[in-house]
CSV table of C-alpha atoms in Angstrom, one decimal:
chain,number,residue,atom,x,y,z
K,1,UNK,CA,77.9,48.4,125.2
K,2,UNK,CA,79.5,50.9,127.7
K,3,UNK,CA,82.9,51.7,125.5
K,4,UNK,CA,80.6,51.6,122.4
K,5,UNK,CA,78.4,54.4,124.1
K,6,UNK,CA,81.5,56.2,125.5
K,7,UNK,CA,83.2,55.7,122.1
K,8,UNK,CA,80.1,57.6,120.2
K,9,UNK,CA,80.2,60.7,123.1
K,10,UNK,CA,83.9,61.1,122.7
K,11,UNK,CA,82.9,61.4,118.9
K,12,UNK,CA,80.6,64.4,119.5
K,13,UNK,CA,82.7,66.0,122.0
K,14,UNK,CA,85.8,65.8,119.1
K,15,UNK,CA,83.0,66.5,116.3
K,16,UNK,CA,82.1,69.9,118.4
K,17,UNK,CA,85.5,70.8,119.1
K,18,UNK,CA,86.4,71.1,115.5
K,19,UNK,CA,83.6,72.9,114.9
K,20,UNK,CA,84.3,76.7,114.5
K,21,UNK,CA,81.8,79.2,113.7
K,22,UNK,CA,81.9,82.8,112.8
K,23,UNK,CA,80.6,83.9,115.9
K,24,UNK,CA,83.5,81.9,117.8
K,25,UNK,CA,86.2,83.6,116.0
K,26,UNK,CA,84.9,87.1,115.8
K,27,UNK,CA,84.7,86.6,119.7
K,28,UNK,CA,87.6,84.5,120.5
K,29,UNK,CA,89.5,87.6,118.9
K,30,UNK,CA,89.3,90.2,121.7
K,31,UNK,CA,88.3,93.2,122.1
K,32,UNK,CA,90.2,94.7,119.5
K,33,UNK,CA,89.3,92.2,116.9
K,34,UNK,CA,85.6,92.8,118.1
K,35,UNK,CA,85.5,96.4,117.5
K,36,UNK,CA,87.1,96.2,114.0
K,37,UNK,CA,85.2,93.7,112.7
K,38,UNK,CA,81.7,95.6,114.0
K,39,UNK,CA,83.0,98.9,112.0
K,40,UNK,CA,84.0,96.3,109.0
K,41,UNK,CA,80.2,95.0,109.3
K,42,UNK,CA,78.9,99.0,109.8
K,43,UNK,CA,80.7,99.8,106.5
K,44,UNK,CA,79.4,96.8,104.8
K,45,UNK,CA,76.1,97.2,105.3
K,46,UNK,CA,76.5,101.0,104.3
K,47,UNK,CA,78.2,99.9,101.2
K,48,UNK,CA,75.3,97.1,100.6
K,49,UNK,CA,72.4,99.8,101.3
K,50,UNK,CA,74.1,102.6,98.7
K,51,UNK,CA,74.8,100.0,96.0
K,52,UNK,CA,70.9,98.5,95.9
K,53,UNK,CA,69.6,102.4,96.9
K,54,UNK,CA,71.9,103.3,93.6
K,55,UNK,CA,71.0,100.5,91.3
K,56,UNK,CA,67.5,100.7,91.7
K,57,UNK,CA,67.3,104.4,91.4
K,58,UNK,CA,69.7,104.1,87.8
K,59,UNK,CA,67.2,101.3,86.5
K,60,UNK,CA,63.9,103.8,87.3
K,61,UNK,CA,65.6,106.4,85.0
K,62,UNK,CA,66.7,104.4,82.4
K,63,UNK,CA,63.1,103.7,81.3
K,64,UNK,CA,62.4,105.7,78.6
K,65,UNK,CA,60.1,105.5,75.6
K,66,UNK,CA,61.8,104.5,72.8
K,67,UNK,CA,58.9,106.9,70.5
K,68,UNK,CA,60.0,109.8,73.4
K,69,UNK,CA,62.4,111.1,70.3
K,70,UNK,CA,59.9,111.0,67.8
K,71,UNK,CA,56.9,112.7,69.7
K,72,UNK,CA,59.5,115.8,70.7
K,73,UNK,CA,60.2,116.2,66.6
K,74,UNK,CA,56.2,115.7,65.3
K,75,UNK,CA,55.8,118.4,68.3
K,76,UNK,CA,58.8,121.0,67.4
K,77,UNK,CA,58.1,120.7,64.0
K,78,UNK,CA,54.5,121.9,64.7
K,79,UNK,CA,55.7,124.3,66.9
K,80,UNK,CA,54.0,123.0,69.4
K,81,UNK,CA,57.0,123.7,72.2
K,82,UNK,CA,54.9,124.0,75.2
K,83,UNK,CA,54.0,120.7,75.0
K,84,UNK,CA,57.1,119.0,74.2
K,85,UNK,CA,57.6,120.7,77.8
K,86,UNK,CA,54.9,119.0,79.4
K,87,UNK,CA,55.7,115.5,77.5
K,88,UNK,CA,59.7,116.2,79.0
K,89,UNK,CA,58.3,117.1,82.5
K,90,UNK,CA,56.2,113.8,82.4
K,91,UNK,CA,59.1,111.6,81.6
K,92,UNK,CA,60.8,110.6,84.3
K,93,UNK,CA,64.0,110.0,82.7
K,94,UNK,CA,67.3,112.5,82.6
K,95,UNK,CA,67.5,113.0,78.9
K,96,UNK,CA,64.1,114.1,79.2
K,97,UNK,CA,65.4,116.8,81.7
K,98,UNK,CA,67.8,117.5,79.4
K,99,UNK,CA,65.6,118.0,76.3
K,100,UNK,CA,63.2,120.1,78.6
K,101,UNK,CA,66.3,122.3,79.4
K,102,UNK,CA,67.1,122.9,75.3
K,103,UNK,CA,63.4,123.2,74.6
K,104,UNK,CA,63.3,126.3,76.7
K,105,UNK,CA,66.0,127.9,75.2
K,106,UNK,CA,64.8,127.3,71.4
K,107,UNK,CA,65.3,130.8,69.9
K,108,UNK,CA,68.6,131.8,71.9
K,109,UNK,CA,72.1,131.0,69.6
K,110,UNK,CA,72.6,127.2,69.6
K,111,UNK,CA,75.8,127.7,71.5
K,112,UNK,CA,73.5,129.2,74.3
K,113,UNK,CA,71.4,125.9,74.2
K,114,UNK,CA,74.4,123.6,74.0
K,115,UNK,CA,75.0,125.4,77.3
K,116,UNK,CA,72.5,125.2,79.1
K,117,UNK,CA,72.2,121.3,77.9
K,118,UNK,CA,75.9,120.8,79.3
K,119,UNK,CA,75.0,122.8,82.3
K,120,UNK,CA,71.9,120.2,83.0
K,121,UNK,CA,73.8,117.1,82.0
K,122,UNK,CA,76.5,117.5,84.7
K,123,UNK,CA,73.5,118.1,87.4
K,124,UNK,CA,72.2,114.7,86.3
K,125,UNK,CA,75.4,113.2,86.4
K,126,UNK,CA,75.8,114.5,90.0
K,127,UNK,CA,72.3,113.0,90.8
K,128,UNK,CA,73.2,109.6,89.5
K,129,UNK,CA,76.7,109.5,91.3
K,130,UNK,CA,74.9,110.3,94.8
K,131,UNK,CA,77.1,108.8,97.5
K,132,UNK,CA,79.0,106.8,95.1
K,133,UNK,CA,82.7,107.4,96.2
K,134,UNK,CA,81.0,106.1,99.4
K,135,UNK,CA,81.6,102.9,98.0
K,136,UNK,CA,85.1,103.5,96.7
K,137,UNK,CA,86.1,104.7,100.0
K,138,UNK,CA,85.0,102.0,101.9
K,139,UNK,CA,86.3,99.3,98.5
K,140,UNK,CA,89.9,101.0,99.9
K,141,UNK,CA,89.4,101.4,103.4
K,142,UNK,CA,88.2,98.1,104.5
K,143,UNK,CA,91.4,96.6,103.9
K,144,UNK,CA,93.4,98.7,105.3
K,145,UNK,CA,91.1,98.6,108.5
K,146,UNK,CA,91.6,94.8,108.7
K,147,UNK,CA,95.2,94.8,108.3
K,148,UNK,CA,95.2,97.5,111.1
K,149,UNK,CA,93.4,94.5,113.0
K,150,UNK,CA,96.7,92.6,111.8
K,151,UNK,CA,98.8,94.5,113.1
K,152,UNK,CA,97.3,95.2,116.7
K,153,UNK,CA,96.6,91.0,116.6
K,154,UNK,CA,100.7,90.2,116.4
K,155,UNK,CA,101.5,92.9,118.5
K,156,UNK,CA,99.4,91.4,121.3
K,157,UNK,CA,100.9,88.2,120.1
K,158,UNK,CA,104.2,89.4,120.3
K,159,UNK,CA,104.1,90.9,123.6
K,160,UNK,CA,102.8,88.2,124.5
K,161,UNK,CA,105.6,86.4,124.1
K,162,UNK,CA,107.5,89.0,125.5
K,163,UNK,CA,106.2,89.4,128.6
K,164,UNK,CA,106.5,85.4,129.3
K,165,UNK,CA,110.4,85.3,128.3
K,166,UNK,CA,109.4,83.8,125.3
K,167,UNK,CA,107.4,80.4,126.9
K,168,UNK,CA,103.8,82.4,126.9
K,169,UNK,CA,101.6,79.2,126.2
K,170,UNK,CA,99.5,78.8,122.8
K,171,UNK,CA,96.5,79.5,124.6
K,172,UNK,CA,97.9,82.8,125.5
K,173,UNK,CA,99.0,83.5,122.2
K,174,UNK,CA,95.6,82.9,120.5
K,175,UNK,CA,93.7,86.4,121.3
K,176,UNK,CA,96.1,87.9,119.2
K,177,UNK,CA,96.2,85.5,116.5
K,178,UNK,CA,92.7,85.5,115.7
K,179,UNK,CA,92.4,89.1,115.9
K,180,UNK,CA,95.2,88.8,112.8
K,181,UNK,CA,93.5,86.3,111.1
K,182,UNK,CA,89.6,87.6,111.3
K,183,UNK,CA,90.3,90.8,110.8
K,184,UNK,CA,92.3,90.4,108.0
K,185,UNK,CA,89.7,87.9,106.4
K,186,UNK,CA,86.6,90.4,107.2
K,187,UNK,CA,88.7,93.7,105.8
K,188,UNK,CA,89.4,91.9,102.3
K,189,UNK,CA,85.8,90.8,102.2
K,190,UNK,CA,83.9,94.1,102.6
K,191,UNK,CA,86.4,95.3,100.2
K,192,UNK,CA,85.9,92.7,97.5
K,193,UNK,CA,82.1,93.3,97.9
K,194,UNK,CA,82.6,97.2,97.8
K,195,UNK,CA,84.6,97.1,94.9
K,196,UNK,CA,83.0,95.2,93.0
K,197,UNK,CA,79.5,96.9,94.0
K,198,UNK,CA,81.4,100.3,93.5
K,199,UNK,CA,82.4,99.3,89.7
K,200,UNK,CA,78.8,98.0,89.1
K,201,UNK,CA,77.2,101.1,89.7
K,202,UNK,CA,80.0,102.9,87.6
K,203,UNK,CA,78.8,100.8,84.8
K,204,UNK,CA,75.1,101.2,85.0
K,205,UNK,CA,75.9,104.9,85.7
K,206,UNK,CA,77.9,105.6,82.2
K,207,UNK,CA,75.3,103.9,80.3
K,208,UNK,CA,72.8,106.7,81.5
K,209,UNK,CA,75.6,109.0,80.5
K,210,UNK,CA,75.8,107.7,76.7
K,211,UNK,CA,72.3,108.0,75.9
K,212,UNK,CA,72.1,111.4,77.7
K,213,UNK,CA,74.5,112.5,75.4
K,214,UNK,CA,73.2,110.5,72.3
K,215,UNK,CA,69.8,112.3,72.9
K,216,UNK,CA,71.1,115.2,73.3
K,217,UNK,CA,72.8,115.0,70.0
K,218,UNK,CA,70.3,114.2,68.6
K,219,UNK,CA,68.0,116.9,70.2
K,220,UNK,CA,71.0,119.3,68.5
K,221,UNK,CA,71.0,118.2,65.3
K,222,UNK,CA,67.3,118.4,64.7
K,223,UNK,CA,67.7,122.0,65.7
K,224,UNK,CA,70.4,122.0,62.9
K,225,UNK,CA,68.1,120.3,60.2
K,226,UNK,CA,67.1,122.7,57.4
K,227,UNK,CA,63.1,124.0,57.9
């Protein structure tokens, strides 16, 4: 009964031992291990925070009613172009913006409005890409910043080593080589996340951009149709 009982407690003990959490090797890495992996996490949850603040601010614009087109023809065709303003300024949407911005310079040469549309696109276009190379930088910086941790981890390592003659214990040795190994791991993860958050948004972003530039076409060649 004793050895059985002893037998199971050794079990745990061995069970615990191999047991390694997250929080054991982000601390079992030393301070420099530490520090890089709180600025990985820093930039991570920047990158996470720009990515959702991005996606849901693309998906509110992208709403548009598909009769939008069809109300601003019935409208210009009537001559009715103050209200085809106020229909524009009550869609949220950037097209919209952009067929508000023609609207008001119906009268002027076509290459003026073409302009001035142009002009307004590329604002919108800066709008949506608010804070986007954010995520690029950090989709290239985080791995670089955990190979950093890399390097400082076998240079401890090393000098470890160094200073003992080259008999330091494995216990000595192991600061360094989880700093390596964590930081390493935690750089190409924020990266992958980054990246792949980064190129995301770029999608959802030139989508907005196509049917800017479809409606505005379109807004063009109405102005082009024979009265």
């Amino acid at each position: 009964m004793l050895l059985q009982e002893t037998q199971e407690v050794l079990d745990e003990v061995m069970s615990e031992e191999k047991t390694l959490s997250i929080y054991n090797l982000i601390m079992d890495g030393g301070i420099g291990g530490q520090v890089i992996v709180v600025v990985l996490l820093i930039m991570l949850i920047a990158a996470l925070y720009i990515y959702f603040e991005r996606i849901f601010a693309i998906n509110a614009v992208s709403k548009t009613d598909s009769n939008f087109m069809n109300q601003i023809k019935d409208q210009i065709a009537n001559g009715k172009l103050d209200a085809a303003k106020v229909l524009c300024g009550q869609t949220n949407s950037p097209e919209a913006r952009l067929i508000e911005k023609g609207i008001s310079r119906i009268g002027k040469p076509l290459e003026d409005i073409n302009t001035a549309i142009e002009s307004a696109g590329t604002l919108e276009v800066y709008k949506l890409e608010k804070n986007v190379s954010v995520l690029a930088t950090v989709a290239g910086a985080a791995p670089m910043i955990g190979f950093l941790g890399t390097v400082i981890g076998m240079i401890l390592a090393f000098h470890e080593m160094a200073t003992s003659g080259g008999q330091a214990e494995m216990g000595s040795l192991a600061s360094g080589i989880y700093t390596a190994m964590t930081t390493t791991v935690a750089g190409l993860i924020v990266g992958i996340i980054a990246y792949m958050s980064y190129n995301h948004v770029v999608v959802k972003t030139n989508k907005v951009v196509h049917k800017m530039e479809a409606k505005a076409i379109e807004f063009l060649d109405l102005l082009n149709e024979p009265v």
